[in-house]
Protein backbone atom coordinates (compact mmCIF):
# COMPACT_ATOMS: atom_id res chain seq x y z
CA UNK A 1 0.00 0.00 0.00
CA UNK A 2 1.26 3.47 -0.89
CA UNK A 3 0.30 6.64 0.97
CA UNK A 4 0.79 9.87 -0.92
CA UNK A 5 1.14 12.32 1.97
CA UNK A 6 1.15 16.12 2.10
CA UNK A 7 4.04 17.17 4.34
CA UNK A 8 2.74 20.71 4.86
CA UNK A 9 4.65 23.92 4.18
CA UNK A 10 7.80 23.29 6.23
CA UNK A 11 7.24 23.46 9.98
CA UNK A 12 7.16 19.76 10.99
CA UNK A 13 4.22 20.39 13.34
CA UNK A 14 2.09 21.30 10.33
CA UNK A 15 1.79 17.76 8.95
CA UNK A 16 -1.57 16.09 9.70
CA UNK A 17 -1.83 13.63 12.59
CA UNK A 18 -2.55 10.91 10.03
CA UNK A 19 0.57 11.82 8.04
CA UNK A 20 2.65 11.78 11.22
CA UNK A 21 1.38 8.35 12.25
CA UNK A 22 2.06 6.97 8.79
CA UNK A 23 5.65 8.28 8.85
CA UNK A 24 6.19 6.65 12.24
CA UNK A 25 5.23 3.25 10.84
CA UNK A 26 6.72 3.56 7.33
CA UNK A 27 9.05 0.93 5.89
CA UNK A 28 9.96 3.07 2.87
CA UNK A 29 9.76 6.87 2.45
CA UNK A 30 10.33 8.71 -0.82
CA UNK A 31 10.37 12.44 -0.05
CA UNK A 32 10.55 15.50 -2.29
CA UNK A 33 13.94 16.67 -1.05
CA UNK A 34 13.86 20.08 -2.68
CA UNK A 35 11.15 21.37 -0.31
CA UNK A 36 10.12 18.84 2.34
CA UNK A 37 11.67 19.64 5.73
CA UNK A 38 14.10 16.77 6.53
CA UNK A 39 13.17 17.20 10.23
CA UNK A 40 10.03 15.20 9.39
CA UNK A 41 12.17 12.16 8.58
CA UNK A 42 13.18 12.00 12.25
CA UNK A 43 9.69 10.62 12.89
CA UNK A 44 10.64 7.47 10.98
CA UNK A 45 12.08 4.33 12.57
CA UNK A 46 15.89 3.99 12.29
CA UNK A 47 15.47 1.12 9.83
CA UNK A 48 13.12 2.99 7.45
CA UNK A 49 14.54 3.11 3.92
CA UNK A 50 14.62 6.76 2.81
CA UNK A 51 14.89 8.05 -0.78
CA UNK A 52 15.14 11.65 -1.99
CA UNK A 53 13.02 12.00 -5.12
CA UNK A 54 14.83 15.23 -6.10
CA UNK A 55 17.61 12.94 -7.34
CA UNK A 56 15.33 10.42 -9.07
CA UNK A 57 13.30 10.13 -12.28
CA UNK A 58 9.64 9.08 -12.30
CA UNK A 59 10.71 5.59 -13.47
CA UNK A 60 13.12 5.24 -10.55
CA UNK A 61 10.45 6.33 -8.06
CA UNK A 62 8.01 3.80 -9.49
CA UNK A 63 10.63 1.04 -9.41
CA UNK A 64 11.29 1.64 -5.70
CA UNK A 65 7.54 1.61 -5.00
CA UNK A 66 6.92 -1.51 -7.08
CA UNK A 67 9.69 -3.47 -5.38
CA UNK A 68 8.66 -2.39 -1.87
CA UNK A 69 5.00 -3.09 -2.60
CA UNK A 70 5.88 -6.61 -3.76
CA UNK A 71 7.43 -7.19 -0.30
CA UNK A 72 4.22 -5.85 1.32
CA UNK A 73 5.99 -2.81 2.79
CA UNK A 74 4.31 0.41 3.96
CA UNK A 75 5.38 3.05 1.48
CA UNK A 76 5.06 6.82 1.91
CA UNK A 77 5.46 9.24 -0.97
CA UNK A 78 5.96 12.54 0.86
CA UNK A 79 5.15 15.72 -1.06
CA UNK A 80 5.48 19.33 0.03
CA UNK A 81 2.38 21.32 1.04
CA UNK A 82 -0.71 19.62 -0.38
CA UNK A 83 -0.01 16.97 -3.01
CA UNK A 84 -2.80 18.23 -5.30
CA UNK A 85 -1.07 21.53 -6.03
CA UNK A 86 1.92 21.35 -8.43
CA UNK A 87 2.71 17.95 -6.92
CA UNK A 88 3.16 15.96 -10.15
CA UNK A 89 1.13 13.20 -8.52
CA UNK A 90 -1.13 12.35 -11.47
CA UNK A 91 1.71 10.72 -13.42
CA UNK A 92 2.55 8.61 -10.35
CA UNK A 93 -1.09 7.67 -9.80
CA UNK A 94 -1.37 6.51 -13.42
CA UNK A 95 1.65 4.22 -12.98
CA UNK A 96 0.31 2.84 -9.69
CA UNK A 97 -3.08 2.12 -11.25
CA UNK A 98 -1.44 0.43 -14.24
CA UNK A 99 0.28 -1.91 -11.80
CA UNK A 100 -2.81 -2.33 -9.59
CA UNK A 101 -0.91 -0.96 -6.60
CA UNK A 102 -3.31 0.39 -3.96
CA UNK A 103 -2.85 3.94 -2.76
CA UNK A 104 -4.46 6.65 -0.64
CA UNK A 105 -3.86 10.41 -0.66
CA UNK A 106 -3.52 12.31 2.64
CA UNK A 107 -3.95 16.07 2.20
CA UNK A 108 -1.56 18.65 3.65
CA UNK A 109 -1.43 22.36 4.47
CA UNK A 110 -0.51 24.11 1.25
CA UNK A 111 2.13 26.82 1.37
CA UNK A 112 -0.46 29.35 0.16
CA UNK A 113 -2.33 28.89 3.45
CA UNK A 114 0.84 29.00 5.53
CA UNK A 115 1.59 32.26 3.73
CA UNK A 116 -1.87 33.68 4.47
CA UNK A 117 -1.33 32.72 8.13
CA UNK A 118 2.08 34.43 8.20
CA UNK A 119 0.43 37.54 6.77
CA UNK A 120 -2.43 37.25 9.28
CA UNK A 121 -4.83 37.71 6.41
CA UNK A 122 -8.20 36.47 5.27
CA UNK A 123 -8.08 35.86 1.53
CA UNK A 124 -11.86 36.08 1.03
CA UNK A 125 -13.26 39.33 2.37
CA UNK A 126 -16.94 40.27 1.86
CA UNK A 127 -17.19 43.37 -0.30
CA UNK A 128 -13.61 42.89 -1.56
CA UNK A 129 -13.45 39.45 -3.16
CA UNK A 130 -14.87 35.99 -2.54
CA UNK A 131 -12.47 34.21 -4.86
CA UNK A 132 -8.91 32.92 -4.56
CA UNK A 133 -6.94 31.99 -7.66
CA UNK A 134 -4.10 29.50 -7.31
CA UNK A 135 -1.78 29.94 -10.24
CA UNK A 136 1.77 30.41 -11.49
CA UNK A 137 3.64 32.16 -14.24
CA UNK A 138 4.81 30.24 -17.26
CA UNK A 139 8.16 28.57 -16.67
CA UNK A 140 9.36 25.38 -18.27
CA UNK A 141 5.73 24.29 -17.88
CA UNK A 142 3.77 26.29 -20.47
CA UNK A 143 0.58 28.16 -19.57
CA UNK A 144 -2.43 28.39 -21.86
CA UNK A 145 -2.99 32.05 -22.91
CA UNK A 146 -6.48 32.10 -21.35
CA UNK A 147 -4.80 31.48 -17.96
CA UNK A 148 -2.08 34.11 -18.33
CA UNK A 149 -1.62 36.27 -15.22
CA UNK A 150 -2.85 39.18 -17.30
CA UNK A 151 -6.14 37.43 -18.07
CA UNK A 152 -6.61 36.10 -14.52
CA UNK A 153 -5.92 39.54 -13.03
CA UNK A 154 -9.01 40.92 -14.78
CA UNK A 155 -11.26 39.42 -12.09
CA UNK A 156 -9.43 41.34 -9.29
CA UNK A 157 -9.66 38.24 -7.11
CA UNK A 158 -7.01 37.37 -4.54
CA UNK A 159 -4.19 35.57 -6.33
CA UNK A 160 -1.71 33.11 -4.82
CA UNK A 161 1.12 32.86 -7.29
CA UNK A 162 3.40 29.84 -6.90
CA UNK A 163 6.74 29.07 -8.56
CA UNK A 164 7.18 32.57 -9.97
CA UNK A 165 9.17 34.78 -7.61
CA UNK A 166 12.26 34.43 -9.83
CA UNK A 167 10.36 36.47 -12.44
CA UNK A 168 8.82 39.01 -10.06
CA UNK A 169 9.21 41.96 -12.47
CA UNK A 170 7.33 40.10 -15.21
CA UNK A 171 4.65 39.02 -12.69
CA UNK A 172 4.10 42.66 -11.70
CA UNK A 173 3.99 43.76 -15.33
CA UNK A 174 1.37 41.13 -16.21
CA UNK A 175 -0.80 41.92 -13.18
CA UNK A 176 -0.82 45.63 -13.95
CA UNK A 177 -1.50 44.94 -17.65
CA UNK A 178 -4.48 42.85 -16.49
CA UNK A 179 -5.99 45.73 -14.53
CA UNK A 180 -4.58 45.70 -10.99
CA UNK A 181 -3.67 49.27 -10.02
CA UNK A 182 0.05 49.85 -9.34
CA UNK A 183 -0.77 50.59 -5.67
CA UNK A 184 -2.49 47.19 -5.12
CA UNK A 185 -1.08 45.51 -2.00
CA UNK A 186 1.11 42.47 -2.54
CA UNK A 187 3.21 40.29 -0.24
CA UNK A 188 6.00 37.83 -0.84
CA UNK A 189 6.70 35.25 1.83
CA UNK A 190 9.76 33.06 1.58
CA UNK A 191 9.79 29.77 3.47
CA UNK A 192 6.48 30.37 5.25
CA UNK A 193 6.39 28.48 8.59
CA UNK A 194 10.16 27.70 8.53
CA UNK A 195 12.45 29.23 11.19
CA UNK A 196 14.00 31.49 8.52
CA UNK A 197 10.65 32.69 7.13
CA UNK A 198 10.89 36.11 5.49
CA UNK A 199 7.93 38.46 4.87
CA UNK A 200 8.02 41.32 2.39
CA UNK A 201 5.04 43.62 1.97
CA UNK A 202 4.57 46.33 -0.61
CA UNK A 203 2.51 47.36 -3.56
CA UNK A 204 2.78 46.23 -7.15
CA UNK A 205 5.02 49.18 -7.93
CA UNK A 206 7.44 48.56 -5.02
CA UNK A 207 7.59 44.79 -4.53
CA UNK A 208 10.00 43.80 -7.32
CA UNK A 209 12.72 46.06 -5.97
CA UNK A 210 12.26 44.69 -2.43
CA UNK A 211 12.39 41.08 -3.63
CA UNK A 212 15.55 41.75 -5.62
CA UNK A 213 17.19 43.62 -2.72
CA UNK A 214 16.53 40.60 -0.46
CA UNK A 215 17.74 38.25 -3.23
CA UNK A 216 14.61 36.10 -2.96
CA UNK A 217 14.49 33.89 -6.03
CA UNK A 218 12.89 30.64 -4.83
CA UNK A 219 10.61 28.95 -2.26
CA UNK A 220 8.40 31.98 -2.00
CA UNK A 221 4.70 32.70 -2.43
CA UNK A 222 3.34 35.87 -3.97
CA UNK A 223 -0.10 36.91 -2.73
CA UNK A 224 -1.74 39.89 -4.38
CA UNK A 225 -5.08 41.55 -3.90
CA UNK A 226 -7.07 44.13 -2.01
CA UNK A 227 -7.73 41.64 0.81
CA UNK A 228 -4.21 42.38 2.08
CA UNK A 229 -5.04 45.97 2.90
CA UNK A 230 -8.77 46.25 3.02
CA UNK A 231 -9.92 49.80 3.40
CA UNK A 232 -13.56 48.97 3.27
CA UNK A 233 -14.84 45.48 3.76
CA UNK A 234 -18.18 44.23 5.01
CA UNK A 235 -18.40 42.17 8.17
CA UNK A 236 -19.66 38.64 7.67
CA UNK A 237 -23.36 37.82 7.78
CA UNK A 238 -22.54 34.65 9.69
CA UNK A 239 -21.62 36.44 12.94
CA UNK A 240 -23.86 39.48 12.50
CA UNK A 241 -26.36 40.08 15.35
CA UNK A 242 -29.02 40.90 12.70
CA UNK A 243 -28.72 37.62 10.91
CA UNK A 244 -30.60 34.40 11.70
CA UNK A 245 -29.29 31.07 10.49
CA UNK A 246 -29.73 27.40 11.28
CA UNK A 247 -27.75 27.60 14.55
CA UNK A 248 -28.60 31.07 15.91
CA UNK A 249 -31.52 33.53 16.13
CA UNK A 250 -30.96 37.21 15.37
CA UNK A 251 -30.67 39.32 18.53
CA UNK A 252 -31.30 42.72 16.90
N1 LIG B 1 2.37 21.34 -3.22
C1 LIG B 1 3.02 22.54 -2.75
C2 LIG B 1 3.55 23.41 -3.87
C3 LIG B 1 4.70 22.82 -4.64
S1 LIG B 1 5.30 23.87 -5.90
C4 LIG B 1 2.05 23.30 -1.82
O1 LIG B 1 0.88 22.94 -1.73
O2 LIG B 1 2.50 24.24 -1.18
C5 LIG B 1 6.60 24.71 -5.10
C6 LIG B 1 6.27 26.17 -4.87
O3 LIG B 1 5.45 26.26 -3.70
C7 LIG B 1 7.45 27.07 -4.56
O4 LIG B 1 8.04 27.55 -5.75
C8 LIG B 1 6.81 28.20 -3.80
O5 LIG B 1 6.13 29.08 -4.67
C9 LIG B 1 5.75 27.44 -3.01
N2 LIG B 1 6.22 27.09 -1.65
C10 LIG B 1 6.45 25.85 -1.17
N3 LIG B 1 6.76 25.90 0.15
C11 LIG B 1 6.71 27.21 0.50
C12 LIG B 1 6.88 27.91 1.73
N4 LIG B 1 7.15 27.28 2.86
N5 LIG B 1 6.71 29.26 1.73
C13 LIG B 1 6.38 29.92 0.60
N6 LIG B 1 6.21 29.31 -0.59
C14 LIG B 1 6.36 27.97 -0.64
PDB file of C-alpha atoms in Angstrom, residues 12-214:
ATOM      1  CA  UNK A  12       7.163  19.764  10.985  1.00  0.00           C
ATOM      2  CA  UNK A  13       4.215  20.391  13.341  1.00  0.00           C
ATOM      3  CA  UNK A  14       2.088  21.304  10.331  1.00  0.00           C
ATOM      4  CA  UNK A  15       1.790  17.764   8.951  1.00  0.00           C
ATOM      5  CA  UNK A  16      -1.573  16.095   9.701  1.00  0.00           C
ATOM      6  CA  UNK A  17      -1.834  13.629  12.592  1.00  0.00           C
ATOM      7  CA  UNK A  18      -2.549  10.914  10.032  1.00  0.00           C
ATOM      8  CA  UNK A  19       0.573  11.819   8.038  1.00  0.00           C
ATOM      9  CA  UNK A  20       2.651  11.785  11.223  1.00  0.00           C
ATOM     10  CA  UNK A  21       1.380   8.351  12.250  1.00  0.00           C
ATOM     11  CA  UNK A  22       2.057   6.971   8.793  1.00  0.00           C
ATOM     12  CA  UNK A  23       5.649   8.284   8.850  1.00  0.00           C
ATOM     13  CA  UNK A  24       6.187   6.650  12.237  1.00  0.00           C
ATOM     14  CA  UNK A  25       5.231   3.254  10.840  1.00  0.00           C
ATOM     15  CA  UNK A  26       6.716   3.564   7.335  1.00  0.00           C
ATOM     16  CA  UNK A  27       9.048   0.926   5.887  1.00  0.00           C
ATOM     17  CA  UNK A  28       9.956   3.073   2.865  1.00  0.00           C
ATOM     18  CA  UNK A  29       9.762   6.873   2.453  1.00  0.00           C
ATOM     19  CA  UNK A  30      10.334   8.709  -0.816  1.00  0.00           C
ATOM     20  CA  UNK A  31      10.371  12.437  -0.051  1.00  0.00           C
ATOM     21  CA  UNK A  32      10.551  15.502  -2.294  1.00  0.00           C
ATOM     22  CA  UNK A  33      13.945  16.666  -1.045  1.00  0.00           C
ATOM     23  CA  UNK A  34      13.862  20.084  -2.683  1.00  0.00           C
ATOM     24  CA  UNK A  35      11.151  21.373  -0.307  1.00  0.00           C
ATOM     25  CA  UNK A  36      10.117  18.839   2.338  1.00  0.00           C
ATOM     26  CA  UNK A  37      11.674  19.638   5.730  1.00  0.00           C
ATOM     27  CA  UNK A  38      14.100  16.773   6.532  1.00  0.00           C
ATOM     28  CA  UNK A  39      13.173  17.204  10.233  1.00  0.00           C
ATOM     29  CA  UNK A  40      10.034  15.199   9.391  1.00  0.00           C
ATOM     30  CA  UNK A  41      12.169  12.164   8.577  1.00  0.00           C
ATOM     31  CA  UNK A  42      13.183  12.002  12.252  1.00  0.00           C
ATOM     32  CA  UNK A  43       9.691  10.624  12.889  1.00  0.00           C
ATOM     33  CA  UNK A  44      10.645   7.474  10.976  1.00  0.00           C
ATOM     34  CA  UNK A  45      12.085   4.326  12.574  1.00  0.00           C
ATOM     35  CA  UNK A  46      15.887   3.986  12.289  1.00  0.00           C
ATOM     36  CA  UNK A  47      15.469   1.116   9.830  1.00  0.00           C
ATOM     37  CA  UNK A  48      13.116   2.989   7.447  1.00  0.00           C
ATOM     38  CA  UNK A  49      14.538   3.105   3.918  1.00  0.00           C
ATOM     39  CA  UNK A  50      14.622   6.756   2.811  1.00  0.00           C
ATOM     40  CA  UNK A  51      14.894   8.046  -0.778  1.00  0.00           C
ATOM     41  CA  UNK A  52      15.143  11.652  -1.989  1.00  0.00           C
ATOM     42  CA  UNK A  53      13.016  11.996  -5.123  1.00  0.00           C
ATOM     43  CA  UNK A  54      14.826  15.228  -6.102  1.00  0.00           C
ATOM     44  CA  UNK A  55      17.611  12.943  -7.336  1.00  0.00           C
ATOM     45  CA  UNK A  56      15.333  10.420  -9.071  1.00  0.00           C
ATOM     46  CA  UNK A  57      13.305  10.126 -12.279  1.00  0.00           C
ATOM     47  CA  UNK A  58       9.638   9.083 -12.305  1.00  0.00           C
ATOM     48  CA  UNK A  59      10.714   5.590 -13.468  1.00  0.00           C
ATOM     49  CA  UNK A  60      13.118   5.243 -10.555  1.00  0.00           C
ATOM     50  CA  UNK A  61      10.453   6.334  -8.064  1.00  0.00           C
ATOM     51  CA  UNK A  62       8.007   3.800  -9.485  1.00  0.00           C
ATOM     52  CA  UNK A  63      10.633   1.037  -9.415  1.00  0.00           C
ATOM     53  CA  UNK A  64      11.286   1.638  -5.702  1.00  0.00           C
ATOM     54  CA  UNK A  65       7.538   1.610  -4.997  1.00  0.00           C
ATOM     55  CA  UNK A  66       6.922  -1.512  -7.079  1.00  0.00           C
ATOM     56  CA  UNK A  67       9.687  -3.468  -5.381  1.00  0.00           C
ATOM     57  CA  UNK A  68       8.664  -2.394  -1.870  1.00  0.00           C
ATOM     58  CA  UNK A  69       5.005  -3.085  -2.596  1.00  0.00           C
ATOM     59  CA  UNK A  70       5.883  -6.605  -3.759  1.00  0.00           C
ATOM     60  CA  UNK A  71       7.435  -7.190  -0.303  1.00  0.00           C
ATOM     61  CA  UNK A  72       4.222  -5.848   1.320  1.00  0.00           C
ATOM     62  CA  UNK A  73       5.987  -2.811   2.794  1.00  0.00           C
ATOM     63  CA  UNK A  74       4.311   0.409   3.962  1.00  0.00           C
ATOM     64  CA  UNK A  75       5.376   3.051   1.478  1.00  0.00           C
ATOM     65  CA  UNK A  76       5.063   6.817   1.910  1.00  0.00           C
ATOM     66  CA  UNK A  77       5.464   9.236  -0.970  1.00  0.00           C
ATOM     67  CA  UNK A  78       5.962  12.535   0.860  1.00  0.00           C
ATOM     68  CA  UNK A  79       5.147  15.723  -1.063  1.00  0.00           C
ATOM     69  CA  UNK A  80       5.478  19.331   0.028  1.00  0.00           C
ATOM     70  CA  UNK A  81       2.377  21.318   1.037  1.00  0.00           C
ATOM     71  CA  UNK A  82      -0.708  19.623  -0.384  1.00  0.00           C
ATOM     72  CA  UNK A  83      -0.011  16.973  -3.013  1.00  0.00           C
ATOM     73  CA  UNK A  84      -2.801  18.227  -5.299  1.00  0.00           C
ATOM     74  CA  UNK A  85      -1.070  21.534  -6.032  1.00  0.00           C
ATOM     75  CA  UNK A  86       1.918  21.348  -8.429  1.00  0.00           C
ATOM     76  CA  UNK A  87       2.713  17.953  -6.917  1.00  0.00           C
ATOM     77  CA  UNK A  88       3.162  15.964 -10.151  1.00  0.00           C
ATOM     78  CA  UNK A  89       1.127  13.196  -8.524  1.00  0.00           C
ATOM     79  CA  UNK A  90      -1.128  12.350 -11.475  1.00  0.00           C
ATOM     80  CA  UNK A  91       1.712  10.722 -13.421  1.00  0.00           C
ATOM     81  CA  UNK A  92       2.550   8.607 -10.354  1.00  0.00           C
ATOM     82  CA  UNK A  93      -1.095   7.673  -9.798  1.00  0.00           C
ATOM     83  CA  UNK A  94      -1.373   6.508 -13.416  1.00  0.00           C
ATOM     84  CA  UNK A  95       1.649   4.217 -12.985  1.00  0.00           C
ATOM     85  CA  UNK A  96       0.308   2.838  -9.691  1.00  0.00           C
ATOM     86  CA  UNK A  97      -3.083   2.124 -11.246  1.00  0.00           C
ATOM     87  CA  UNK A  98      -1.438   0.431 -14.240  1.00  0.00           C
ATOM     88  CA  UNK A  99       0.284  -1.906 -11.795  1.00  0.00           C
ATOM     89  CA  UNK A 100      -2.811  -2.332  -9.594  1.00  0.00           C
ATOM     90  CA  UNK A 101      -0.909  -0.958  -6.598  1.00  0.00           C
ATOM     91  CA  UNK A 102      -3.306   0.390  -3.959  1.00  0.00           C
ATOM     92  CA  UNK A 103      -2.849   3.942  -2.762  1.00  0.00           C
ATOM     93  CA  UNK A 104      -4.464   6.645  -0.641  1.00  0.00           C
ATOM     94  CA  UNK A 105      -3.858  10.405  -0.657  1.00  0.00           C
ATOM     95  CA  UNK A 106      -3.519  12.305   2.641  1.00  0.00           C
ATOM     96  CA  UNK A 107      -3.950  16.070   2.204  1.00  0.00           C
ATOM     97  CA  UNK A 108      -1.562  18.651   3.648  1.00  0.00           C
ATOM     98  CA  UNK A 109      -1.431  22.357   4.467  1.00  0.00           C
ATOM     99  CA  UNK A 110      -0.510  24.109   1.246  1.00  0.00           C
ATOM    100  CA  UNK A 111       2.129  26.823   1.372  1.00  0.00           C
ATOM    101  CA  UNK A 112      -0.456  29.345   0.165  1.00  0.00           C
ATOM    102  CA  UNK A 113      -2.331  28.887   3.451  1.00  0.00           C
ATOM    103  CA  UNK A 114       0.844  29.001   5.533  1.00  0.00           C
ATOM    104  CA  UNK A 115       1.589  32.263   3.726  1.00  0.00           C
ATOM    105  CA  UNK A 116      -1.873  33.680   4.474  1.00  0.00           C
ATOM    106  CA  UNK A 117      -1.326  32.723   8.131  1.00  0.00           C
ATOM    107  CA  UNK A 118       2.083  34.427   8.205  1.00  0.00           C
ATOM    108  CA  UNK A 119       0.428  37.540   6.772  1.00  0.00           C
ATOM    109  CA  UNK A 120      -2.432  37.253   9.282  1.00  0.00           C
ATOM    110  CA  UNK A 121      -4.828  37.708   6.407  1.00  0.00           C
ATOM    111  CA  UNK A 122      -8.203  36.470   5.274  1.00  0.00           C
ATOM    112  CA  UNK A 123      -8.082  35.857   1.529  1.00  0.00           C
ATOM    113  CA  UNK A 124     -11.858  36.078   1.033  1.00  0.00           C
ATOM    114  CA  UNK A 125     -13.264  39.326   2.373  1.00  0.00           C
ATOM    115  CA  UNK A 126     -16.939  40.265   1.864  1.00  0.00           C
ATOM    116  CA  UNK A 127     -17.192  43.365  -0.304  1.00  0.00           C
ATOM    117  CA  UNK A 128     -13.606  42.892  -1.560  1.00  0.00           C
ATOM    118  CA  UNK A 129     -13.451  39.451  -3.157  1.00  0.00           C
ATOM    119  CA  UNK A 130     -14.872  35.992  -2.545  1.00  0.00           C
ATOM    120  CA  UNK A 131     -12.472  34.206  -4.861  1.00  0.00           C
ATOM    121  CA  UNK A 132      -8.908  32.918  -4.563  1.00  0.00           C
ATOM    122  CA  UNK A 133      -6.943  31.990  -7.659  1.00  0.00           C
ATOM    123  CA  UNK A 134      -4.099  29.496  -7.307  1.00  0.00           C
ATOM    124  CA  UNK A 135      -1.777  29.936 -10.240  1.00  0.00           C
ATOM    125  CA  UNK A 136       1.769  30.405 -11.491  1.00  0.00           C
ATOM    126  CA  UNK A 137       3.644  32.157 -14.241  1.00  0.00           C
ATOM    127  CA  UNK A 138       4.809  30.243 -17.258  1.00  0.00           C
ATOM    128  CA  UNK A 139       8.160  28.570 -16.668  1.00  0.00           C
ATOM    129  CA  UNK A 140       9.359  25.376 -18.272  1.00  0.00           C
ATOM    130  CA  UNK A 141       5.726  24.293 -17.877  1.00  0.00           C
ATOM    131  CA  UNK A 142       3.773  26.286 -20.471  1.00  0.00           C
ATOM    132  CA  UNK A 143       0.580  28.165 -19.571  1.00  0.00           C
ATOM    133  CA  UNK A 144      -2.433  28.393 -21.857  1.00  0.00           C
ATOM    134  CA  UNK A 145      -2.992  32.051 -22.912  1.00  0.00           C
ATOM    135  CA  UNK A 146      -6.480  32.105 -21.350  1.00  0.00           C
ATOM    136  CA  UNK A 147      -4.801  31.478 -17.965  1.00  0.00           C
ATOM    137  CA  UNK A 148      -2.084  34.108 -18.328  1.00  0.00           C
ATOM    138  CA  UNK A 149      -1.617  36.265 -15.222  1.00  0.00           C
ATOM    139  CA  UNK A 150      -2.845  39.180 -17.305  1.00  0.00           C
ATOM    140  CA  UNK A 151      -6.137  37.431 -18.069  1.00  0.00           C
ATOM    141  CA  UNK A 152      -6.613  36.105 -14.522  1.00  0.00           C
ATOM    142  CA  UNK A 153      -5.923  39.541 -13.033  1.00  0.00           C
ATOM    143  CA  UNK A 154      -9.007  40.921 -14.783  1.00  0.00           C
ATOM    144  CA  UNK A 155     -11.256  39.420 -12.086  1.00  0.00           C
ATOM    145  CA  UNK A 156      -9.426  41.344  -9.294  1.00  0.00           C
ATOM    146  CA  UNK A 157      -9.657  38.239  -7.112  1.00  0.00           C
ATOM    147  CA  UNK A 158      -7.012  37.373  -4.539  1.00  0.00           C
ATOM    148  CA  UNK A 159      -4.191  35.565  -6.333  1.00  0.00           C
ATOM    149  CA  UNK A 160      -1.715  33.107  -4.821  1.00  0.00           C
ATOM    150  CA  UNK A 161       1.121  32.857  -7.291  1.00  0.00           C
ATOM    151  CA  UNK A 162       3.400  29.836  -6.897  1.00  0.00           C
ATOM    152  CA  UNK A 163       6.742  29.071  -8.557  1.00  0.00           C
ATOM    153  CA  UNK A 164       7.176  32.569  -9.967  1.00  0.00           C
ATOM    154  CA  UNK A 165       9.171  34.782  -7.605  1.00  0.00           C
ATOM    155  CA  UNK A 166      12.256  34.432  -9.834  1.00  0.00           C
ATOM    156  CA  UNK A 167      10.361  36.469 -12.444  1.00  0.00           C
ATOM    157  CA  UNK A 168       8.818  39.008 -10.064  1.00  0.00           C
ATOM    158  CA  UNK A 169       9.211  41.955 -12.469  1.00  0.00           C
ATOM    159  CA  UNK A 170       7.330  40.095 -15.208  1.00  0.00           C
ATOM    160  CA  UNK A 171       4.653  39.019 -12.692  1.00  0.00           C
ATOM    161  CA  UNK A 172       4.103  42.663 -11.700  1.00  0.00           C
ATOM    162  CA  UNK A 173       3.991  43.763 -15.333  1.00  0.00           C
ATOM    163  CA  UNK A 174       1.374  41.126 -16.211  1.00  0.00           C
ATOM    164  CA  UNK A 175      -0.801  41.919 -13.181  1.00  0.00           C
ATOM    165  CA  UNK A 176      -0.820  45.632 -13.954  1.00  0.00           C
ATOM    166  CA  UNK A 177      -1.504  44.942 -17.645  1.00  0.00           C
ATOM    167  CA  UNK A 178      -4.485  42.850 -16.489  1.00  0.00           C
ATOM    168  CA  UNK A 179      -5.993  45.733 -14.529  1.00  0.00           C
ATOM    169  CA  UNK A 180      -4.575  45.698 -10.992  1.00  0.00           C
ATOM    170  CA  UNK A 181      -3.672  49.266 -10.017  1.00  0.00           C
ATOM    171  CA  UNK A 182       0.047  49.845  -9.341  1.00  0.00           C
ATOM    172  CA  UNK A 183      -0.772  50.589  -5.672  1.00  0.00           C
ATOM    173  CA  UNK A 184      -2.490  47.194  -5.124  1.00  0.00           C
ATOM    174  CA  UNK A 185      -1.077  45.507  -1.997  1.00  0.00           C
ATOM    175  CA  UNK A 186       1.114  42.467  -2.540  1.00  0.00           C
ATOM    176  CA  UNK A 187       3.209  40.294  -0.244  1.00  0.00           C
ATOM    177  CA  UNK A 188       6.003  37.831  -0.841  1.00  0.00           C
ATOM    178  CA  UNK A 189       6.695  35.249   1.831  1.00  0.00           C
ATOM    179  CA  UNK A 190       9.758  33.063   1.579  1.00  0.00           C
ATOM    180  CA  UNK A 191       9.788  29.767   3.465  1.00  0.00           C
ATOM    181  CA  UNK A 192       6.485  30.366   5.247  1.00  0.00           C
ATOM    182  CA  UNK A 193       6.391  28.477   8.591  1.00  0.00           C
ATOM    183  CA  UNK A 194      10.159  27.696   8.527  1.00  0.00           C
ATOM    184  CA  UNK A 195      12.453  29.234  11.187  1.00  0.00           C
ATOM    185  CA  UNK A 196      14.005  31.491   8.516  1.00  0.00           C
ATOM    186  CA  UNK A 197      10.647  32.692   7.133  1.00  0.00           C
ATOM    187  CA  UNK A 198      10.888  36.112   5.486  1.00  0.00           C
ATOM    188  CA  UNK A 199       7.932  38.457   4.869  1.00  0.00           C
ATOM    189  CA  UNK A 200       8.023  41.324   2.392  1.00  0.00           C
ATOM    190  CA  UNK A 201       5.035  43.615   1.973  1.00  0.00           C
ATOM    191  CA  UNK A 202       4.570  46.327  -0.606  1.00  0.00           C
ATOM    192  CA  UNK A 203       2.514  47.362  -3.560  1.00  0.00           C
ATOM    193  CA  UNK A 204       2.776  46.234  -7.151  1.00  0.00           C
ATOM    194  CA  UNK A 205       5.023  49.176  -7.930  1.00  0.00           C
ATOM    195  CA  UNK A 206       7.442  48.564  -5.020  1.00  0.00           C
ATOM    196  CA  UNK A 207       7.592  44.793  -4.526  1.00  0.00           C
ATOM    197  CA  UNK A 208       9.999  43.800  -7.318  1.00  0.00           C
ATOM    198  CA  UNK A 209      12.724  46.064  -5.974  1.00  0.00           C
ATOM    199  CA  UNK A 210      12.259  44.688  -2.429  1.00  0.00           C
ATOM    200  CA  UNK A 211      12.391  41.077  -3.634  1.00  0.00           C
ATOM    201  CA  UNK A 212      15.547  41.747  -5.623  1.00  0.00           C
ATOM    202  CA  UNK A 213      17.188  43.616  -2.722  1.00  0.00           C
ATOM    203  CA  UNK A 214      16.528  40.599  -0.459  1.00  0.00           C
TER     204      UNK A 214
END
